[in-house]
Amino acid sequence: MHASTPRRAHARVLPACRDDVGDRLPRIACHDAMGASKRLCIGVQTLLHNASCAQLSRLPYLVRVIEEIGLAGDRRVNALYGRAAKYMLPWGTSRAGLWQDPFQISSALLHVGGRLVAQHPTGHLFRYVEVGVFTAWTSCIIAAFITRVGGGAPFVGSAVDVHQTNIASSTMRLLHKLNVSFVPRSRLDSQIRAAQATGENGVRYDLCFIDGDHQYFAVRNDFGMMARWCGAAMFHDIQDTSTMLNANYSGGVPLFWAHAREHIRKERTTELTMQIGAAWPVFGIGIIWPGERGTAETDDGTTPETWRAWLGRGPEALWHELCRKSQAGLSAGSQLVCSLSTASDLSILIAATKRHPSKAELQYISSIPWNATRSKRKAYKVGLEIVSSNAEISTAENDASNLILSSPLGS
């Protein structure tokens, strides 16, 4: 437990967070943890017990915690993780690592903590579900953070996937300590169908993180199934070009996100798309905040089942579908993808994202004009290198990075 710190240090960013609730938090012991699992355990322990609210309210601090936990091994290395590649777990390390951009996931935590958790009724149970967890390392981090910054409010989570093969036994034990249960996807589907059949209404989950099948229609169906039951919905890979070729260039998560935004007011969305990856657009996190009904449903009354038809028909059709609007009308994630390619470039761009690219491919991708996006990304990376102790997340702004940096670059 920490001694009380002045609330002014974090009140704007994480207003519900308190340093005097240590006795209400799960106790995590890491002395028996081995190998990569020990890094995850120590990271969770840090978030729950070793960090003050003031520390947790600072983006650079969270980024360091995420990096020290370790990123999932990937052959794309710097192209995927940029300078954070040095925190990547050894290639071949099974059932371990965070498949995240450290800045994006840290920013998402601060947005959720500063907006959703802060507005949650005091003392009420916070309910979280993650659809598609793979190693479940991200589930552990999100559960620990929400539990810690919730002012002592109870937390319950569901980690959903088709099977639990990719979840290590040590991770499963950690999930249990964090009050997160593994739920087979088939069981979640049955529960939702039963709720619909009985005419149940109301939010089942305060936050839903949808990160399952990345084919366009799969993520669209997941949103259609979950939106009415979720207070807020969060999506992973909203700008990740590698998901676009799934199911004959279906467009993956980026195209789903572009379509979803057509039915949701801009002020209800937050996009975290700035990256440290060295080449193409990767990852990206999008958040849909609760609407007038208190759910993640659309504002125009439509459901994904009623959205206009789209069938993947190759890279040129995908490019025209994703980039058909003026740049001003595109989401930040789509702007980044579209500014990196033309219709003919897109197939090369996507092909290179699916494997370790050759030097020639990297040079080609890096030479595609980035215009304003390039300078914006450079400023972002340089600004974060400063590791300002006063960096904060702005929950009022909805630009691509959603950052306020206490440095000349933030002005």
mmCIF file of C-alpha atoms in Angstrom:
data_model
loop_
_atom_site.group_PDB
_atom_site.id
_atom_site.type_symbol
_atom_site.label_atom_id
_atom_site.label_comp_id
_atom_site.label_asym_id
_atom_site.label_seq_id
_atom_site.Cartn_x
_atom_site.Cartn_y
_atom_site.Cartn_z
ATOM 1 C CA MET A 1 0.000 0.000 0.000
ATOM 2 C CA HIS A 2 1.256 3.481 -0.806
ATOM 3 C CA ALA A 3 1.107 6.526 1.357
ATOM 4 C CA SER A 4 -1.432 8.999 0.067
ATOM 5 C CA THR A 5 -0.163 11.291 -2.690
ATOM 6 C CA PRO A 6 -1.648 14.643 -3.644
ATOM 7 C CA ARG A 7 -4.607 14.042 -5.944
ATOM 8 C CA ARG A 8 -3.562 16.968 -8.120
ATOM 9 C CA ALA A 9 -0.764 14.780 -9.511
ATOM 10 C CA HIS A 10 -3.174 12.484 -11.307
ATOM 11 C CA ALA A 11 -6.723 13.776 -10.786
ATOM 12 C CA ARG A 12 -7.109 15.020 -14.344
ATOM 13 C CA VAL A 13 -5.919 11.805 -15.980
ATOM 14 C CA LEU A 14 -7.155 9.068 -13.623
ATOM 15 C CA PRO A 15 -9.684 10.740 -11.313
ATOM 16 C CA ALA A 16 -10.944 7.494 -9.745
ATOM 17 C CA CYS A 17 -7.486 6.193 -8.827
ATOM 18 C CA ARG A 18 -6.559 6.082 -5.131
ATOM 19 C CA ASP A 19 -3.371 5.076 -3.365
ATOM 20 C CA ASP A 20 -5.063 3.931 -0.158
ATOM 21 C CA VAL A 21 -6.899 0.864 -1.495
ATOM 22 C CA GLY A 22 -4.052 -1.649 -1.486
ATOM 23 C CA ASP A 23 -5.876 -3.944 0.927
ATOM 24 C CA ARG A 24 -8.716 -4.321 -1.603
ATOM 25 C CA LEU A 25 -6.485 -5.322 -4.508
ATOM 26 C CA PRO A 26 -5.537 -8.892 -5.515
ATOM 27 C CA ARG A 27 -2.282 -10.088 -3.977
ATOM 28 C CA ILE A 28 0.177 -11.218 -6.624
ATOM 29 C CA ALA A 29 3.289 -13.214 -5.691
ATOM 30 C CA CYS A 30 5.923 -13.819 -8.367
ATOM 31 C CA HIS A 31 8.620 -15.761 -6.506
ATOM 32 C CA ASP A 32 7.572 -19.053 -8.132
ATOM 33 C CA ALA A 33 7.197 -17.642 -11.656
ATOM 34 C CA MET A 34 9.754 -18.785 -14.211
ATOM 35 C CA GLY A 35 10.994 -17.574 -17.584
ATOM 36 C CA ALA A 36 8.804 -15.240 -19.616
ATOM 37 C CA SER A 37 5.875 -15.726 -17.250
ATOM 38 C CA LYS A 38 7.863 -14.010 -14.508
ATOM 39 C CA ARG A 39 8.057 -10.849 -16.626
ATOM 40 C CA LEU A 40 4.278 -10.808 -16.977
ATOM 41 C CA CYS A 41 3.776 -11.463 -13.281
ATOM 42 C CA ILE A 42 6.145 -8.664 -12.261
ATOM 43 C CA GLY A 43 4.418 -6.305 -14.688
ATOM 44 C CA VAL A 44 1.016 -7.081 -13.194
ATOM 45 C CA GLN A 45 2.461 -6.721 -9.704
ATOM 46 C CA THR A 46 3.878 -3.328 -10.668
ATOM 47 C CA LEU A 47 0.547 -2.082 -11.983
ATOM 48 C CA LEU A 48 -1.371 -3.314 -8.946
ATOM 49 C CA HIS A 49 0.944 -2.578 -6.037
ATOM 50 C CA ASN A 50 4.247 -0.927 -6.888
ATOM 51 C CA ALA A 51 3.079 2.063 -8.920
ATOM 52 C CA SER A 52 1.374 5.126 -7.496
ATOM 53 C CA CYS A 53 -1.587 6.796 -9.166
ATOM 54 C CA ALA A 54 0.709 9.643 -10.175
ATOM 55 C CA GLN A 55 3.024 7.212 -11.948
ATOM 56 C CA LEU A 56 0.171 5.353 -13.629
ATOM 57 C CA SER A 57 -1.187 8.628 -15.006
ATOM 58 C CA ARG A 58 1.988 9.215 -17.029
ATOM 59 C CA LEU A 59 2.216 7.722 -20.490
ATOM 60 C CA PRO A 60 6.013 7.232 -20.535
ATOM 61 C CA TYR A 61 5.831 5.275 -17.284
ATOM 62 C CA LEU A 62 3.181 2.917 -18.661
ATOM 63 C CA VAL A 63 5.141 2.486 -21.883
ATOM 64 C CA ARG A 64 8.180 1.380 -19.893
ATOM 65 C CA VAL A 65 6.105 -1.116 -17.904
ATOM 66 C CA ILE A 66 4.674 -2.602 -21.117
ATOM 67 C CA GLU A 67 8.098 -2.813 -22.743
ATOM 68 C CA GLU A 68 9.650 -4.520 -19.724
ATOM 69 C CA ILE A 69 6.867 -7.116 -19.712
ATOM 70 C CA GLY A 70 7.919 -8.119 -23.223
ATOM 71 C CA LEU A 71 6.541 -8.090 -26.758
ATOM 72 C CA ALA A 72 5.599 -11.223 -28.687
ATOM 73 C CA GLY A 73 8.299 -12.619 -30.961
ATOM 74 C CA ASP A 74 7.755 -11.717 -34.609
ATOM 75 C CA ARG A 75 10.006 -12.124 -37.646
ATOM 76 C CA ARG A 76 9.236 -8.589 -38.779
ATOM 77 C CA VAL A 77 11.144 -7.217 -35.773
ATOM 78 C CA ASN A 78 11.868 -3.480 -36.311
ATOM 79 C CA ALA A 79 9.285 -3.142 -39.060
ATOM 80 C CA LEU A 80 6.640 -4.119 -36.504
ATOM 81 C CA TYR A 81 8.021 -2.800 -33.225
ATOM 82 C CA GLY A 82 10.505 -0.097 -34.234
ATOM 83 C CA ARG A 83 12.894 0.866 -31.455
ATOM 84 C CA ALA A 84 10.855 -1.268 -29.028
ATOM 85 C CA ALA A 85 12.024 -4.411 -30.858
ATOM 86 C CA LYS A 86 14.742 -4.792 -28.228
ATOM 87 C CA TYR A 87 11.963 -5.715 -25.796
ATOM 88 C CA MET A 88 10.718 -8.523 -28.031
ATOM 89 C CA LEU A 89 10.839 -11.980 -26.471
ATOM 90 C CA PRO A 90 13.132 -14.456 -28.253
ATOM 91 C CA TRP A 91 11.612 -15.813 -31.442
ATOM 92 C CA GLY A 92 10.020 -19.162 -30.672
ATOM 93 C CA THR A 93 9.038 -18.321 -27.091
ATOM 94 C CA SER A 94 5.676 -20.028 -26.926
ATOM 95 C CA ARG A 95 2.463 -18.707 -25.379
ATOM 96 C CA ALA A 96 4.085 -15.469 -24.243
ATOM 97 C CA GLY A 97 4.387 -11.806 -25.119
ATOM 98 C CA LEU A 98 2.228 -8.803 -25.904
ATOM 99 C CA TRP A 99 1.295 -8.333 -29.568
ATOM 100 C CA GLN A 100 0.932 -4.590 -29.063
ATOM 101 C CA ASP A 101 2.531 -1.276 -29.887
ATOM 102 C CA PRO A 102 3.585 -0.134 -26.379
ATOM 103 C CA PHE A 103 2.470 3.450 -26.982
ATOM 104 C CA GLN A 104 -0.908 2.465 -28.387
ATOM 105 C CA ILE A 105 -1.878 0.054 -25.615
ATOM 106 C CA SER A 106 -0.587 2.428 -22.912
ATOM 107 C CA SER A 107 -2.597 5.273 -24.419
ATOM 108 C CA ALA A 108 -5.678 3.037 -24.551
ATOM 109 C CA LEU A 109 -5.286 2.203 -20.858
ATOM 110 C CA LEU A 110 -5.211 5.888 -19.969
ATOM 111 C CA HIS A 111 -8.255 6.649 -22.084
ATOM 112 C CA VAL A 112 -10.223 3.808 -20.506
ATOM 113 C CA GLY A 113 -9.066 4.728 -17.009
ATOM 114 C CA GLY A 114 -9.638 8.436 -17.485
ATOM 115 C CA ARG A 115 -13.028 8.220 -19.129
ATOM 116 C CA LEU A 116 -14.817 4.898 -18.728
ATOM 117 C CA VAL A 117 -13.540 3.893 -15.284
ATOM 118 C CA ALA A 118 -13.744 7.463 -13.997
ATOM 119 C CA GLN A 119 -17.428 7.703 -14.961
ATOM 120 C CA HIS A 120 -18.304 4.275 -13.576
ATOM 121 C CA PRO A 121 -20.630 4.390 -10.542
ATOM 122 C CA THR A 122 -18.563 4.363 -7.360
ATOM 123 C CA GLY A 123 -18.226 0.906 -5.861
ATOM 124 C CA HIS A 124 -20.115 -0.858 -8.667
ATOM 125 C CA LEU A 125 -18.754 -3.983 -10.337
ATOM 126 C CA PHE A 126 -16.771 -3.253 -13.521
ATOM 127 C CA ARG A 127 -17.331 -5.969 -16.149
ATOM 128 C CA TYR A 128 -14.800 -6.619 -18.902
ATOM 129 C CA VAL A 129 -14.768 -9.067 -21.802
ATOM 130 C CA GLU A 130 -12.012 -9.652 -24.340
ATOM 131 C CA VAL A 131 -13.021 -11.540 -27.478
ATOM 132 C CA GLY A 132 -9.899 -13.158 -28.910
ATOM 133 C CA VAL A 133 -7.116 -13.327 -26.310
ATOM 134 C CA PHE A 134 -4.433 -15.600 -27.843
ATOM 135 C CA THR A 135 -1.790 -15.707 -25.050
ATOM 136 C CA ALA A 136 -4.069 -13.626 -22.749
ATOM 137 C CA TRP A 137 -1.156 -11.403 -21.725
ATOM 138 C CA THR A 138 -3.080 -8.317 -22.819
ATOM 139 C CA SER A 139 -6.062 -9.548 -20.773
ATOM 140 C CA CYS A 140 -3.873 -9.647 -17.669
ATOM 141 C CA ILE A 141 -2.546 -6.135 -18.239
ATOM 142 C CA ILE A 142 -5.955 -4.575 -18.860
ATOM 143 C CA ALA A 143 -7.511 -6.387 -15.890
ATOM 144 C CA ALA A 144 -4.713 -5.282 -13.567
ATOM 145 C CA PHE A 145 -4.860 -1.661 -14.720
ATOM 146 C CA ILE A 146 -8.640 -1.277 -14.475
ATOM 147 C CA THR A 147 -8.633 -2.968 -11.058
ATOM 148 C CA ARG A 148 -5.891 -0.636 -9.827
ATOM 149 C CA VAL A 149 -7.282 2.686 -11.076
ATOM 150 C CA GLY A 150 -10.909 1.960 -10.189
ATOM 151 C CA GLY A 151 -10.676 3.305 -6.659
ATOM 152 C CA GLY A 152 -11.220 -0.095 -5.069
ATOM 153 C CA ALA A 153 -14.320 -1.018 -7.083
ATOM 154 C CA PRO A 154 -14.728 -4.763 -7.771
ATOM 155 C CA PHE A 155 -13.742 -6.136 -11.183
ATOM 156 C CA VAL A 156 -14.696 -9.247 -13.135
ATOM 157 C CA GLY A 157 -13.436 -10.271 -16.554
ATOM 158 C CA SER A 158 -13.974 -12.871 -19.266
ATOM 159 C CA ALA A 159 -11.163 -13.979 -21.585
ATOM 160 C CA VAL A 160 -12.832 -15.457 -24.671
ATOM 161 C CA ASP A 161 -11.259 -17.580 -27.379
ATOM 162 C CA VAL A 162 -11.991 -20.660 -29.461
ATOM 163 C CA HIS A 163 -9.675 -22.695 -27.245
ATOM 164 C CA GLN A 164 -7.116 -22.095 -24.518
ATOM 165 C CA THR A 165 -4.188 -23.862 -26.175
ATOM 166 C CA ASN A 166 -2.162 -20.651 -26.474
ATOM 167 C CA ILE A 167 -2.603 -19.670 -22.823
ATOM 168 C CA ALA A 168 0.171 -20.918 -20.552
ATOM 169 C CA SER A 169 -0.823 -22.474 -17.240
ATOM 170 C CA SER A 170 1.018 -19.701 -15.372
ATOM 171 C CA THR A 171 -0.993 -17.086 -17.284
ATOM 172 C CA MET A 172 -4.208 -18.935 -16.476
ATOM 173 C CA ARG A 173 -3.344 -18.835 -12.774
ATOM 174 C CA LEU A 174 -2.664 -15.112 -13.030
ATOM 175 C CA LEU A 175 -6.001 -14.552 -14.762
ATOM 176 C CA HIS A 176 -7.726 -16.377 -11.919
ATOM 177 C CA LYS A 177 -6.064 -14.105 -9.337
ATOM 178 C CA LEU A 178 -7.279 -11.098 -11.324
ATOM 179 C CA ASN A 179 -10.849 -12.493 -11.294
ATOM 180 C CA VAL A 180 -10.794 -13.209 -15.029
ATOM 181 C CA SER A 181 -12.294 -16.488 -16.273
ATOM 182 C CA PHE A 182 -11.541 -18.203 -19.559
ATOM 183 C CA VAL A 183 -14.735 -18.576 -21.602
ATOM 184 C CA PRO A 184 -14.854 -20.729 -24.767
ATOM 185 C CA ARG A 185 -16.174 -18.768 -27.731
ATOM 186 C CA SER A 186 -18.987 -21.277 -28.182
ATOM 187 C CA ARG A 187 -20.215 -20.575 -24.651
ATOM 188 C CA LEU A 188 -20.214 -16.804 -25.183
ATOM 189 C CA ASP A 189 -22.199 -17.241 -28.397
ATOM 190 C CA SER A 190 -24.734 -19.406 -26.564
ATOM 191 C CA GLN A 191 -25.060 -16.895 -23.726
ATOM 192 C CA ILE A 192 -25.684 -14.018 -26.137
ATOM 193 C CA ARG A 193 -28.238 -16.001 -28.142
ATOM 194 C CA ALA A 194 -30.063 -16.948 -24.942
ATOM 195 C CA ALA A 195 -30.128 -13.312 -23.791
ATOM 196 C CA GLN A 196 -31.535 -12.228 -27.148
ATOM 197 C CA ALA A 197 -34.174 -14.972 -27.084
ATOM 198 C CA THR A 198 -35.433 -13.918 -23.659
ATOM 199 C CA GLY A 199 -35.577 -10.241 -24.625
ATOM 200 C CA GLU A 200 -32.913 -9.248 -22.121
ATOM 201 C CA ASN A 201 -31.906 -5.590 -22.211
ATOM 202 C CA GLY A 202 -29.087 -3.664 -20.620
ATOM 203 C CA VAL A 203 -25.320 -3.623 -20.655
ATOM 204 C CA ARG A 204 -23.630 -6.900 -19.772
ATOM 205 C CA TYR A 205 -20.077 -5.593 -20.097
ATOM 206 C CA ASP A 206 -18.752 -2.126 -19.338
ATOM 207 C CA LEU A 207 -15.890 -2.620 -21.800
ATOM 208 C CA CYS A 208 -15.572 -5.086 -24.668
ATOM 209 C CA PHE A 209 -12.223 -5.542 -26.411
ATOM 210 C CA ILE A 210 -12.809 -7.223 -29.786
ATOM 211 C CA ASP A 211 -9.620 -8.793 -31.120
ATOM 212 C CA GLY A 212 -10.707 -12.138 -32.573
ATOM 213 C CA ASP A 213 -10.931 -13.236 -36.197
ATOM 214 C CA HIS A 214 -9.582 -10.331 -38.274
ATOM 215 C CA GLN A 215 -11.435 -11.026 -41.507
ATOM 216 C CA TYR A 216 -13.732 -8.137 -42.365
ATOM 217 C CA PHE A 217 -17.006 -9.995 -41.947
ATOM 218 C CA ALA A 218 -15.792 -11.753 -38.805
ATOM 219 C CA VAL A 219 -15.077 -8.527 -36.926
ATOM 220 C CA ARG A 220 -18.247 -6.972 -38.364
ATOM 221 C CA ASN A 221 -20.270 -9.917 -37.036
ATOM 222 C CA ASP A 222 -18.541 -9.719 -33.655
ATOM 223 C CA PHE A 223 -19.522 -6.068 -33.374
ATOM 224 C CA GLY A 224 -23.057 -6.850 -34.485
ATOM 225 C CA MET A 225 -23.366 -9.524 -31.816
ATOM 226 C CA MET A 226 -21.766 -7.566 -28.971
ATOM 227 C CA ALA A 227 -22.619 -3.871 -29.492
ATOM 228 C CA ARG A 228 -25.923 -3.843 -27.571
ATOM 229 C CA TRP A 229 -24.335 -5.638 -24.621
ATOM 230 C CA CYS A 230 -21.234 -3.406 -24.372
ATOM 231 C CA GLY A 231 -20.910 -0.011 -22.770
ATOM 232 C CA ALA A 232 -17.781 0.772 -24.777
ATOM 233 C CA ALA A 233 -16.184 -1.311 -27.519
ATOM 234 C CA MET A 234 -12.471 -1.364 -28.276
ATOM 235 C CA PHE A 235 -10.911 -2.829 -31.421
ATOM 236 C CA HIS A 236 -7.361 -3.892 -32.184
ATOM 237 C CA ASP A 237 -5.575 -3.546 -35.557
ATOM 238 C CA ILE A 238 -7.745 -0.771 -36.994
ATOM 239 C CA GLN A 239 -4.886 0.280 -39.280
ATOM 240 C CA ASP A 240 -3.021 -3.013 -39.569
ATOM 241 C CA THR A 241 -2.444 -3.622 -43.261
ATOM 242 C CA SER A 242 -1.623 -7.289 -42.715
ATOM 243 C CA THR A 243 -5.290 -8.028 -41.948
ATOM 244 C CA MET A 244 -6.537 -6.525 -45.200
ATOM 245 C CA LEU A 245 -5.844 -9.506 -47.454
ATOM 246 C CA ASN A 246 -7.776 -11.977 -45.317
ATOM 247 C CA ALA A 247 -10.615 -13.627 -47.281
ATOM 248 C CA ASN A 248 -9.629 -12.325 -50.731
ATOM 249 C CA TYR A 249 -8.700 -8.794 -49.677
ATOM 250 C CA SER A 250 -11.740 -8.434 -47.446
ATOM 251 C CA GLY A 251 -10.252 -5.306 -45.891
ATOM 252 C CA GLY A 252 -9.925 -6.776 -42.426
ATOM 253 C CA VAL A 253 -10.225 -4.578 -39.369
ATOM 254 C CA PRO A 254 -9.211 -1.304 -41.107
ATOM 255 C CA LEU A 255 -12.129 -1.489 -43.532
ATOM 256 C CA PHE A 256 -14.535 -2.554 -40.786
ATOM 257 C CA TRP A 257 -13.455 0.455 -38.742
ATOM 258 C CA ALA A 258 -13.922 2.790 -41.710
ATOM 259 C CA HIS A 259 -17.435 1.432 -42.257
ATOM 260 C CA ALA A 260 -18.335 1.560 -38.555
ATOM 261 C CA ARG A 261 -17.391 5.222 -38.348
ATOM 262 C CA GLU A 262 -19.965 6.027 -41.021
ATOM 263 C CA HIS A 263 -22.674 5.154 -38.489
ATOM 264 C CA ILE A 264 -21.160 6.626 -35.311
ATOM 265 C CA ARG A 265 -20.631 10.254 -34.377
ATOM 266 C CA LYS A 266 -17.022 11.348 -34.469
ATOM 267 C CA GLU A 267 -17.036 12.481 -30.846
ATOM 268 C CA ARG A 268 -17.844 8.919 -29.780
ATOM 269 C CA THR A 269 -14.673 7.496 -31.292
ATOM 270 C CA THR A 270 -11.042 7.606 -30.281
ATOM 271 C CA GLU A 271 -8.285 6.355 -32.567
ATOM 272 C CA LEU A 272 -4.780 5.519 -31.407
ATOM 273 C CA THR A 273 -2.813 5.050 -34.604
ATOM 274 C CA MET A 274 0.592 6.608 -34.068
ATOM 275 C CA GLN A 275 3.192 3.856 -34.107
ATOM 276 C CA ILE A 276 6.842 3.051 -33.575
ATOM 277 C CA GLY A 277 6.920 0.376 -36.286
ATOM 278 C CA ALA A 278 9.500 1.322 -38.899
ATOM 279 C CA ALA A 279 7.611 0.731 -42.140
ATOM 280 C CA TRP A 280 3.928 0.155 -42.883
ATOM 281 C CA PRO A 281 0.867 0.910 -40.756
ATOM 282 C CA VAL A 282 0.591 -1.673 -37.964
ATOM 283 C CA PHE A 283 -1.730 -2.360 -35.053
ATOM 284 C CA GLY A 284 -3.917 0.631 -34.139
ATOM 285 C CA ILE A 285 -6.592 0.745 -31.429
ATOM 286 C CA GLY A 286 -10.051 2.218 -31.922
ATOM 287 C CA ILE A 287 -12.569 2.888 -29.148
ATOM 288 C CA ILE A 288 -16.314 3.457 -29.480
ATOM 289 C CA TRP A 289 -17.636 5.172 -26.360
ATOM 290 C CA PRO A 290 -21.186 4.660 -25.023
ATOM 291 C CA GLY A 291 -23.930 6.417 -26.974
ATOM 292 C CA GLU A 292 -27.321 7.748 -25.929
ATOM 293 C CA ARG A 293 -28.509 4.244 -25.035
ATOM 294 C CA GLY A 294 -25.440 3.691 -22.905
ATOM 295 C CA THR A 295 -24.111 1.083 -25.327
ATOM 296 C CA ALA A 296 -21.649 0.809 -28.200
ATOM 297 C CA GLU A 297 -24.476 0.629 -30.741
ATOM 298 C CA THR A 298 -24.545 2.937 -33.753
ATOM 299 C CA ASP A 299 -26.101 6.395 -33.636
ATOM 300 C CA ASP A 300 -28.233 5.995 -36.756
ATOM 301 C CA GLY A 301 -30.073 2.886 -35.566
ATOM 302 C CA THR A 302 -28.435 0.570 -38.085
ATOM 303 C CA THR A 303 -26.812 -2.748 -37.282
ATOM 304 C CA PRO A 304 -23.875 -4.297 -39.134
ATOM 305 C CA GLU A 305 -26.308 -6.743 -40.732
ATOM 306 C CA THR A 306 -27.975 -3.821 -42.516
ATOM 307 C CA TRP A 307 -24.810 -2.068 -43.686
ATOM 308 C CA ARG A 308 -24.224 -1.990 -47.409
ATOM 309 C CA ALA A 309 -22.736 -5.052 -49.038
ATOM 310 C CA TRP A 310 -19.021 -5.426 -49.602
ATOM 311 C CA LEU A 311 -17.101 -8.384 -51.017
ATOM 312 C CA GLY A 312 -13.321 -8.500 -51.272
ATOM 313 C CA ARG A 313 -12.332 -8.525 -54.916
ATOM 314 C CA GLY A 314 -8.593 -7.933 -54.869
ATOM 315 C CA PRO A 315 -6.298 -5.060 -53.844
ATOM 316 C CA GLU A 316 -7.582 -2.481 -56.334
ATOM 317 C CA ALA A 317 -11.207 -2.892 -55.261
ATOM 318 C CA LEU A 318 -10.134 -2.745 -51.625
ATOM 319 C CA TRP A 319 -8.145 0.442 -52.133
ATOM 320 C CA HIS A 320 -11.081 2.161 -53.820
ATOM 321 C CA GLU A 321 -13.447 1.019 -51.053
ATOM 322 C CA LEU A 322 -11.155 2.129 -48.233
ATOM 323 C CA CYS A 323 -9.929 5.341 -49.817
ATOM 324 C CA ARG A 324 -12.975 6.369 -51.841
ATOM 325 C CA LYS A 325 -13.664 9.426 -49.709
ATOM 326 C CA SER A 326 -11.693 12.641 -49.504
ATOM 327 C CA GLN A 327 -8.785 12.469 -47.080
ATOM 328 C CA ALA A 328 -10.592 14.871 -44.754
ATOM 329 C CA GLY A 329 -13.466 12.427 -44.385
ATOM 330 C CA LEU A 330 -11.351 9.387 -43.577
ATOM 331 C CA SER A 331 -10.564 8.087 -40.129
ATOM 332 C CA ALA A 332 -7.018 8.657 -38.918
ATOM 333 C CA GLY A 333 -6.207 5.000 -39.466
ATOM 334 C CA SER A 334 -7.520 5.047 -43.027
ATOM 335 C CA GLN A 335 -5.671 8.273 -43.753
ATOM 336 C CA LEU A 336 -2.435 6.572 -42.798
ATOM 337 C CA VAL A 337 -3.090 3.510 -44.934
ATOM 338 C CA CYS A 338 -4.295 5.526 -47.915
ATOM 339 C CA SER A 339 -1.433 7.998 -47.762
ATOM 340 C CA LEU A 340 1.013 5.101 -47.968
ATOM 341 C CA SER A 341 -0.326 3.544 -51.129
ATOM 342 C CA THR A 342 -2.077 3.791 -54.445
ATOM 343 C CA ALA A 343 -4.315 1.050 -55.787
ATOM 344 C CA SER A 344 -1.315 -0.669 -57.395
ATOM 345 C CA ASP A 345 0.944 -0.154 -54.369
ATOM 346 C CA LEU A 346 -1.488 -1.747 -51.929
ATOM 347 C CA SER A 347 -0.870 -5.342 -52.993
ATOM 348 C CA ILE A 348 2.895 -4.895 -52.528
ATOM 349 C CA LEU A 349 2.397 -3.174 -49.208
ATOM 350 C CA ILE A 350 0.149 -5.920 -47.890
ATOM 351 C CA ALA A 351 2.307 -8.767 -49.206
ATOM 352 C CA ALA A 352 5.321 -7.439 -47.344
ATOM 353 C CA THR A 353 3.441 -7.177 -44.053
ATOM 354 C CA LYS A 354 2.829 -10.926 -43.906
ATOM 355 C CA ARG A 355 6.456 -11.992 -43.681
ATOM 356 C CA HIS A 356 9.960 -10.770 -42.925
ATOM 357 C CA PRO A 357 10.425 -8.303 -45.800
ATOM 358 C CA SER A 358 13.430 -8.148 -48.057
ATOM 359 C CA LYS A 359 15.662 -5.083 -48.041
ATOM 360 C CA ALA A 360 14.258 -4.059 -51.422
ATOM 361 C CA GLU A 361 10.691 -4.255 -50.110
ATOM 362 C CA LEU A 362 11.565 -2.190 -47.066
ATOM 363 C CA GLN A 363 13.199 0.435 -49.253
ATOM 364 C CA TYR A 364 10.174 0.493 -51.525
ATOM 365 C CA ILE A 365 7.678 0.848 -48.701
ATOM 366 C CA SER A 366 9.782 3.465 -46.948
ATOM 367 C CA SER A 367 9.983 5.504 -50.151
ATOM 368 C CA ILE A 368 6.202 5.828 -50.566
ATOM 369 C CA PRO A 369 5.388 9.494 -49.840
ATOM 370 C CA TRP A 370 4.004 10.032 -46.352
ATOM 371 C CA ASN A 371 3.470 13.774 -46.711
ATOM 372 C CA ALA A 372 2.167 15.307 -43.479
ATOM 373 C CA THR A 373 1.833 11.894 -41.886
ATOM 374 C CA ARG A 374 5.584 11.351 -42.018
ATOM 375 C CA SER A 375 6.435 14.576 -40.192
ATOM 376 C CA LYS A 376 3.636 13.984 -37.698
ATOM 377 C CA ARG A 377 4.910 10.507 -36.910
ATOM 378 C CA LYS A 378 8.500 11.739 -36.599
ATOM 379 C CA ALA A 379 7.457 14.432 -34.150
ATOM 380 C CA TYR A 380 5.502 11.859 -32.162
ATOM 381 C CA LYS A 381 8.468 9.508 -31.856
ATOM 382 C CA VAL A 382 10.931 12.248 -30.981
ATOM 383 C CA GLY A 383 8.527 13.662 -28.422
ATOM 384 C CA LEU A 384 8.159 10.313 -26.704
ATOM 385 C CA GLU A 385 11.920 9.822 -26.686
ATOM 386 C CA ILE A 386 12.055 12.820 -24.392
ATOM 387 C CA VAL A 387 10.027 10.745 -21.902
ATOM 388 C CA SER A 388 8.448 13.783 -20.364
ATOM 389 C CA SER A 389 7.472 13.179 -16.763
ATOM 390 C CA ASN A 390 4.370 15.266 -17.315
ATOM 391 C CA ALA A 391 2.941 13.514 -20.381
ATOM 392 C CA GLU A 392 -0.822 13.181 -20.159
ATOM 393 C CA ILE A 393 -3.624 11.706 -22.178
ATOM 394 C CA SER A 394 -6.274 14.143 -23.311
ATOM 395 C CA THR A 395 -9.731 12.617 -23.149
ATOM 396 C CA ALA A 396 -11.216 15.719 -24.714
ATOM 397 C CA GLU A 397 -9.258 15.565 -27.962
ATOM 398 C CA ASN A 398 -9.799 13.039 -30.751
ATOM 399 C CA ASP A 399 -6.850 13.544 -33.031
ATOM 400 C CA ALA A 400 -4.771 10.607 -34.217
ATOM 401 C CA SER A 401 -2.422 10.442 -31.249
ATOM 402 C CA ASN A 402 -4.606 11.961 -28.497
ATOM 403 C CA LEU A 403 -1.488 13.096 -26.690
ATOM 404 C CA ILE A 404 -0.552 16.206 -24.795
ATOM 405 C CA LEU A 405 3.223 16.245 -24.393
ATOM 406 C CA SER A 406 4.850 18.657 -21.993
ATOM 407 C CA SER A 407 7.529 19.500 -24.536
ATOM 408 C CA PRO A 408 7.838 21.937 -27.443
ATOM 409 C CA LEU A 409 6.472 19.224 -29.724
ATOM 410 C CA GLY A 410 3.220 19.146 -27.798
ATOM 411 C CA SER A 411 2.455 22.773 -28.420
#
